[in-house]
């Protein structure tokens, strides 16, 4: 089990030694049991650090902000940034390194193992403990989570309140780290792609009806893209901001600029945006499930990315973020890649 | 009496300049007959076909999309078609997953000498698309 | 006019309103939203609040302004597109959202009239619903000049009495609409009147969040424009659009040409919601962006709501619905930011 005090001590130590610029971690949300991302740059602040099943965020996303900040500064502080990562998050760091977005020296990785547990789905939790005054969540070891409601503690099997992605997770321990807390464990999941297989078994019409209904809900707030550690493109095809409009730009000129996706939230455009995103995340998505969590209209976006994950594994034996020194899924090939579908 | 208008599927075909496009040219100069339902777009290499192109073609109203390149080992750029093969595998799976009929999207290897194969692919493709009717799922509804 | 309508009669009243498009809260999955109701029997007002406010009905996320088509002579034919003028009723609008619509109404009249919004608003009757309990733990309507039973922006205010709704007309439109319920509704007795008053006063006490000294917020904000507070508070911001798209008063928009055909040119000019948190918001054609970082974008959002609009119209551009706090994926809390702004020491 991860001992919070040890984790805090380590954070204090590296801040004191000046090894890191600051540490990205979790702290309690004002008076609540859930957490928010915390940016700790002073030793005193480490007191607020939290590690429990409410640490839902993938903090690797903030390395993108750090990079942008650094690029703007004239004399940037080149020390690494400390970041607390779970198993899935660590693979995201690996991909950023693999794609040369950051270097290994830019980041000091503090790994925490989810062991047999994981992080909660707030919706499942509040449904299960409806009407109760939830105060605190704790790992209770052995695949159990302790929920404190008022003064009463109840220990529940983690699967009952875990986020879907954690239930299907087979890599709960960070792959890459400078320091690791908790035990290295494997997780046996009978069928990690069960939901995807179920969706695949639908016939064409039913598949379409399912996705059409989901895509119809999209309001294009781009929270999925914004929260994703892999969506770091300076310019997204969905934005088309490169079109410089001058006073003498004619309607024809505007019309002939390529705009892949219009801003309008209609089904065809929503599909286009989400399909492009799914393709761009193929072989890169680590299934941290953040897009799924943040969607304000509950589109199960994870399924699209999970499907791509399944196909990369089935066809090419590739799992994202495991080997940063090797080329990425679509920047390499094997001569014997499957091609039965090709005419 | 008004005749029911026959559905004529529209196929957008991304053909690589070095093999498939030349193959389609060969079909032409050899005076081979094939259905006129295809809109060929010559690209430098099948590896340069971004999934964006494919989704866009469907959005702009294509009933079927074909990506065609050189046979493995024959790519003018040595390995562009290998990359394409990986990418297209994923696109095909994704389109199938969201409920687009798998018959609407194909990839093929057509060399510059295979004019006959090209005509065959297009004829079969048209035959496959006819019973499906127009593709309205991804078509722009702006 | 004040009347009482039995809950079981709500659907038969709605049945009498055939000439109207009826919008009401509808739950799909776990998410509530306003939907055009095909079937009156499905109307339910037993709901907390919707994820997306009713502004989407009067100020849709996508609005076609006009269509254009190149003519053979080389000119351009332009055809104006106005919203259809079917009368609409929106049932169950919460007080905060109705106030939001009132504010949007004011904005649509400022400077150049927004004919699209006004036209729709003039065709729409708002039959709102007072809150018993705050729909969200983050409600703070009482801090920004509202209340759980505010009449502002309403045509009719409905209060849930348990087995019946207490209807109060606020505008002429409301009176007219209530007239259509003739025969179904009864006059309220004294007990019902007292019950309603009690529900109203109780509901105010149940609002948990309270921002003190709101009258000083303008001054406080004007002093901290150039401070590190914004950097600090925006550190975790993702730059997504949830806070503004779910806001009942955010009204920034973008105008684009959607091309349907290039030869000969044909297309539509459309207005879509825009969002001050997006990186391309205020992007100049030169590529320069005056608000280039998250800090300045968060500042803009807070300042617009509590300072600039306050200076121009003497009210806040916020109705305290709490959606942006509840929905923010990383827990950024505008109330917390305001509290910090008040006590910030340079």
Tab-separated table of N, CA and C in Angstrom, chain A residues 165-254:
chain	number	residue	atom	x	y	z
A	165	UNK	N	-12.892	2.293	-16.461
A	165	UNK	CA	-11.553	2.054	-17.013
A	165	UNK	C	-10.678	1.316	-16.008
A	166	UNK	N	-10.897	1.570	-14.706
A	166	UNK	CA	-10.075	0.902	-13.697
A	166	UNK	C	-10.462	-0.563	-13.568
A	167	UNK	N	-11.743	-0.840	-13.790
A	167	UNK	CA	-12.183	-2.227	-13.719
A	167	UNK	C	-11.523	-3.039	-14.834
A	168	UNK	N	-11.326	-2.381	-16.001
A	168	UNK	CA	-10.742	-3.087	-17.142
A	168	UNK	C	-9.220	-2.957	-17.205
A	169	UNK	N	-8.633	-2.302	-16.203
A	169	UNK	CA	-7.204	-1.992	-16.256
A	169	UNK	C	-6.355	-3.208	-15.898
A	170	UNK	N	-5.324	-3.465	-16.716
A	170	UNK	CA	-4.431	-4.588	-16.408
A	170	UNK	C	-3.042	-4.102	-16.000
A	171	UNK	N	-2.815	-2.781	-16.086
A	171	UNK	CA	-1.485	-2.257	-15.769
A	171	UNK	C	-1.618	-1.195	-14.669
A	172	UNK	N	-1.845	-1.612	-13.412
A	172	UNK	CA	-2.095	-0.635	-12.360
A	172	UNK	C	-0.828	0.018	-11.808
A	173	UNK	N	0.336	-0.551	-12.149
A	173	UNK	CA	1.580	-0.002	-11.608
A	173	UNK	C	2.278	0.833	-12.673
A	174	UNK	N	2.813	1.984	-12.296
A	174	UNK	CA	3.529	2.798	-13.280
A	174	UNK	C	4.641	2.021	-13.971
A	175	UNK	N	4.779	2.263	-15.264
A	175	UNK	CA	5.791	1.601	-16.087
A	175	UNK	C	7.109	2.340	-15.949
A	176	UNK	N	7.014	3.645	-15.846
A	176	UNK	CA	8.217	4.474	-15.789
A	176	UNK	C	8.088	5.387	-14.571
A	177	UNK	N	9.168	5.512	-13.815
A	177	UNK	CA	9.113	6.352	-12.606
A	177	UNK	C	10.528	6.634	-12.118
A	178	UNK	N	10.651	7.694	-11.340
A	178	UNK	CA	11.906	7.949	-10.642
A	178	UNK	C	11.835	7.359	-9.249
A	179	UNK	N	10.632	7.388	-8.695
A	179	UNK	CA	10.434	6.784	-7.397
A	179	UNK	C	9.034	6.184	-7.399
A	180	UNK	N	8.909	5.007	-6.787
A	180	UNK	CA	7.606	4.336	-6.824
A	180	UNK	C	7.096	4.059	-5.422
A	181	UNK	N	5.836	4.362	-5.204
A	181	UNK	CA	5.196	4.044	-3.935
A	181	UNK	C	4.134	2.974	-4.176
A	182	UNK	N	4.023	2.093	-3.217
A	182	UNK	CA	3.076	0.995	-3.384
A	182	UNK	C	3.740	-0.176	-4.076
A	183	UNK	N	2.997	-1.256	-4.181
A	183	UNK	CA	3.588	-2.476	-4.712
A	183	UNK	C	3.388	-2.613	-6.205
A	184	UNK	N	4.363	-3.266	-6.828
A	184	UNK	CA	4.199	-3.615	-8.240
A	184	UNK	C	3.252	-4.800	-8.299
A	185	UNK	N	2.116	-4.619	-8.946
A	185	UNK	CA	1.199	-5.754	-9.004
A	185	UNK	C	0.690	-5.932	-10.420
A	186	UNK	N	0.272	-7.134	-10.678
A	186	UNK	CA	-0.435	-7.414	-11.921
A	186	UNK	C	-1.896	-7.517	-11.579
A	187	UNK	N	-2.716	-7.342	-12.559
A	187	UNK	CA	-4.145	-7.531	-12.304
A	187	UNK	C	-4.698	-8.477	-13.323
A	188	UNK	N	-5.413	-9.443	-12.839
A	188	UNK	CA	-6.035	-10.374	-13.755
A	188	UNK	C	-7.421	-9.844	-14.074
A	189	UNK	N	-7.631	-9.510	-15.318
A	189	UNK	CA	-8.974	-9.096	-15.721
A	189	UNK	C	-9.461	-10.147	-16.709
A	190	UNK	N	-10.567	-10.811	-16.422
A	190	UNK	CA	-11.027	-11.902	-17.297
A	190	UNK	C	-11.110	-11.470	-18.753
A	191	UNK	N	-11.737	-10.343	-19.016
A	191	UNK	CA	-11.819	-9.886	-20.391
A	191	UNK	C	-11.796	-8.360	-20.432
A	192	UNK	N	-10.598	-7.801	-20.635
A	192	UNK	CA	-10.494	-6.332	-20.575
A	192	UNK	C	-11.336	-5.634	-21.644
A	193	UNK	N	-11.674	-6.319	-22.709
A	193	UNK	CA	-12.407	-5.647	-23.788
A	193	UNK	C	-13.857	-6.113	-23.882
A	194	UNK	N	-14.403	-6.473	-22.742
A	194	UNK	CA	-15.743	-7.055	-22.739
A	194	UNK	C	-16.797	-6.104	-23.343
A	195	UNK	N	-16.780	-4.859	-22.870
A	195	UNK	CA	-17.772	-3.897	-23.359
A	195	UNK	C	-17.636	-3.674	-24.856
A	196	UNK	N	-16.391	-3.594	-25.308
A	196	UNK	CA	-16.168	-3.334	-26.736
A	196	UNK	C	-16.702	-4.503	-27.559
A	197	UNK	N	-16.426	-5.709	-27.079
A	197	UNK	CA	-16.895	-6.882	-27.816
A	197	UNK	C	-18.415	-6.906	-27.890
A	198	UNK	N	-19.019	-6.445	-26.816
A	198	UNK	CA	-20.481	-6.400	-26.803
A	198	UNK	C	-20.984	-5.417	-27.867
A	199	UNK	N	-20.357	-4.261	-27.918
A	199	UNK	CA	-20.761	-3.265	-28.922
A	199	UNK	C	-20.493	-3.785	-30.334
A	200	UNK	N	-19.388	-4.511	-30.479
A	200	UNK	CA	-19.052	-5.050	-31.800
A	200	UNK	C	-20.084	-6.072	-32.271
A	201	UNK	N	-20.730	-6.716	-31.291
A	201	UNK	CA	-21.667	-7.769	-31.674
A	201	UNK	C	-22.995	-7.215	-32.190
A	202	UNK	N	-23.221	-5.921	-32.014
A	202	UNK	CA	-24.434	-5.312	-32.570
A	202	UNK	C	-24.409	-5.409	-34.094
A	203	UNK	N	-25.575	-5.424	-34.710
A	203	UNK	CA	-25.549	-5.352	-36.174
A	203	UNK	C	-25.366	-3.890	-36.597
A	204	UNK	N	-25.087	-3.697	-37.890
A	204	UNK	CA	-24.739	-2.379	-38.391
A	204	UNK	C	-25.750	-1.306	-37.988
A	205	UNK	N	-27.020	-1.614	-38.142
A	205	UNK	CA	-28.042	-0.617	-37.842
A	205	UNK	C	-28.018	-0.229	-36.366
A	206	UNK	N	-27.916	-1.248	-35.522
A	206	UNK	CA	-27.945	-0.961	-34.099
A	206	UNK	C	-26.708	-0.174	-33.676
A	207	UNK	N	-25.555	-0.525	-34.252
A	207	UNK	CA	-24.332	0.231	-33.971
A	207	UNK	C	-24.544	1.692	-34.327
A	208	UNK	N	-25.091	1.883	-35.530
A	208	UNK	CA	-25.269	3.255	-35.998
A	208	UNK	C	-26.244	4.015	-35.104
A	209	UNK	N	-27.350	3.377	-34.751
A	209	UNK	CA	-28.336	4.048	-33.913
A	209	UNK	C	-27.708	4.464	-32.577
A	210	UNK	N	-26.902	3.563	-32.043
A	210	UNK	CA	-26.240	3.841	-30.773
A	210	UNK	C	-25.361	5.084	-30.876
A	211	UNK	N	-24.487	5.086	-31.872
A	211	UNK	CA	-23.539	6.196	-31.974
A	211	UNK	C	-24.193	7.478	-32.436
A	212	UNK	N	-25.210	7.347	-33.255
A	212	UNK	CA	-25.894	8.548	-33.737
A	212	UNK	C	-26.513	9.287	-32.562
A	213	UNK	N	-27.139	8.531	-31.692
A	213	UNK	CA	-27.770	9.153	-30.529
A	213	UNK	C	-26.731	9.828	-29.646
A	214	UNK	N	-25.593	9.151	-29.497
A	214	UNK	CA	-24.551	9.726	-28.655
A	214	UNK	C	-23.978	10.993	-29.287
A	215	UNK	N	-23.697	10.924	-30.584
A	215	UNK	CA	-23.064	12.061	-31.250
A	215	UNK	C	-24.006	13.261	-31.345
A	216	UNK	N	-25.272	12.975	-31.346
A	216	UNK	CA	-26.256	14.039	-31.413
A	216	UNK	C	-26.188	14.925	-30.162
A	217	UNK	N	-25.721	14.351	-29.070
A	217	UNK	CA	-25.690	15.098	-27.812
A	217	UNK	C	-24.530	16.075	-27.730
A	218	UNK	N	-23.495	15.813	-28.524
A	218	UNK	CA	-22.243	16.570	-28.368
A	218	UNK	C	-22.485	18.070	-28.526
A	219	UNK	N	-21.939	18.856	-27.590
A	219	UNK	CA	-22.064	20.311	-27.693
A	219	UNK	C	-20.739	20.952	-28.083
A	220	UNK	N	-19.758	20.102	-28.386
A	220	UNK	CA	-18.467	20.578	-28.873
A	220	UNK	C	-17.819	21.580	-27.928
A	221	UNK	N	-17.852	21.245	-26.652
A	221	UNK	CA	-17.143	22.078	-25.684
A	221	UNK	C	-15.666	21.733	-25.701
A	222	UNK	N	-15.329	20.644	-26.371
A	222	UNK	CA	-13.949	20.185	-26.510
A	222	UNK	C	-13.285	19.862	-25.194
A	223	UNK	N	-14.087	19.529	-24.194
A	223	UNK	CA	-13.489	19.140	-22.919
A	223	UNK	C	-12.694	17.852	-23.093
A	224	UNK	N	-13.184	16.953	-23.969
A	224	UNK	CA	-12.483	15.683	-24.197
A	224	UNK	C	-11.083	15.929	-24.716
A	225	UNK	N	-10.989	16.863	-25.635
A	225	UNK	CA	-9.708	17.178	-26.231
A	225	UNK	C	-8.821	17.924	-25.234
A	226	UNK	N	-9.455	18.803	-24.461
A	226	UNK	CA	-8.675	19.652	-23.562
A	226	UNK	C	-8.079	18.877	-22.407
A	227	UNK	N	-8.767	17.818	-21.998
A	227	UNK	CA	-8.314	17.098	-20.814
A	227	UNK	C	-7.320	16.009	-21.190
A	228	UNK	N	-7.216	15.723	-22.476
A	228	UNK	CA	-6.417	14.581	-22.922
A	228	UNK	C	-4.930	14.927	-22.933
A	229	UNK	N	-4.111	14.121	-22.270
A	229	UNK	CA	-2.677	14.418	-22.289
A	229	UNK	C	-2.057	14.205	-23.671
A	230	UNK	N	-2.752	13.432	-24.512
A	230	UNK	CA	-2.223	13.150	-25.840
A	230	UNK	C	-2.646	14.196	-26.859
A	231	UNK	N	-3.672	14.965	-26.564
A	231	UNK	CA	-4.141	15.993	-27.502
A	231	UNK	C	-3.320	17.254	-27.296
A	232	UNK	N	-2.073	17.202	-27.733
A	232	UNK	CA	-1.245	18.380	-27.499
A	232	UNK	C	-0.952	19.172	-28.779
A	233	UNK	N	-1.639	18.858	-29.863
A	233	UNK	CA	-1.412	19.612	-31.107
A	233	UNK	C	-1.590	21.104	-30.828
A	234	UNK	N	-0.661	21.903	-31.360
A	234	UNK	CA	-0.812	23.347	-31.198
A	234	UNK	C	-2.086	23.805	-31.867
A	235	UNK	N	-2.397	23.137	-32.969
A	235	UNK	CA	-3.556	23.547	-33.724
A	235	UNK	C	-4.320	22.291	-34.076
A	236	UNK	N	-5.550	22.231	-33.642
A	236	UNK	CA	-6.351	21.037	-33.891
A	236	UNK	C	-7.083	21.192	-35.215
A	237	UNK	N	-7.242	20.112	-35.960
A	237	UNK	CA	-7.977	20.211	-37.233
A	237	UNK	C	-9.397	20.704	-37.007
A	238	UNK	N	-9.906	20.531	-35.786
A	238	UNK	CA	-11.269	20.965	-35.523
A	238	UNK	C	-11.365	22.483	-35.413
A	239	UNK	N	-10.230	23.141	-35.239
A	239	UNK	CA	-10.273	24.592	-35.039
A	239	UNK	C	-10.093	25.401	-36.317
A	240	UNK	N	-9.247	24.919	-37.211
A	240	UNK	CA	-8.966	25.648	-38.456
A	240	UNK	C	-8.669	27.110	-38.204
A	241	UNK	N	-7.754	27.401	-37.287
A	241	UNK	CA	-7.478	28.810	-37.034
A	241	UNK	C	-6.383	29.351	-37.935
A	242	UNK	N	-5.819	28.475	-38.772
A	242	UNK	CA	-4.722	28.961	-39.603
A	242	UNK	C	-5.226	29.794	-40.770
A	243	UNK	N	-6.514	29.810	-40.967
A	243	UNK	CA	-7.070	30.575	-42.084
A	243	UNK	C	-6.996	32.068	-41.748
A	244	UNK	N	-5.986	32.730	-42.328
A	244	UNK	CA	-5.844	34.155	-42.066
A	244	UNK	C	-6.837	34.922	-42.937
A	245	UNK	N	-7.752	35.617	-42.298
A	245	UNK	CA	-8.748	36.365	-43.050
A	245	UNK	C	-8.334	37.834	-43.071
A	246	UNK	N	-8.037	38.329	-44.261
A	246	UNK	CA	-7.676	39.738	-44.398
A	246	UNK	C	-8.890	40.488	-44.933
A	247	UNK	N	-8.835	41.827	-44.862
A	247	UNK	CA	-10.009	42.568	-45.353
A	247	UNK	C	-10.355	42.228	-46.789
A	248	UNK	N	-9.333	41.889	-47.594
A	248	UNK	CA	-9.641	41.613	-48.995
A	248	UNK	C	-9.799	40.118	-49.284
A	249	UNK	N	-9.887	39.310	-48.245
A	249	UNK	CA	-10.150	37.890	-48.485
A	249	UNK	C	-11.571	37.732	-49.008
A	250	UNK	N	-11.693	37.109	-50.159
A	250	UNK	CA	-13.022	37.006	-50.761
A	250	UNK	C	-13.750	35.765	-50.249
A	251	UNK	N	-15.031	35.757	-50.494
A	251	UNK	CA	-15.840	34.615	-50.101
A	251	UNK	C	-15.324	33.349	-50.765
A	252	UNK	N	-14.896	33.471	-52.017
A	252	UNK	CA	-14.377	32.300	-52.725
A	252	UNK	C	-13.125	31.758	-52.057
A	253	UNK	N	-12.245	32.695	-51.692
A	253	UNK	CA	-11.006	32.263	-51.051
A	253	UNK	C	-11.296	31.523	-49.753
A	254	UNK	N	-12.214	32.091	-49.004
A	254	UNK	CA	-12.578	31.432	-47.739
A	254	UNK	C	-13.160	30.055	-48.028
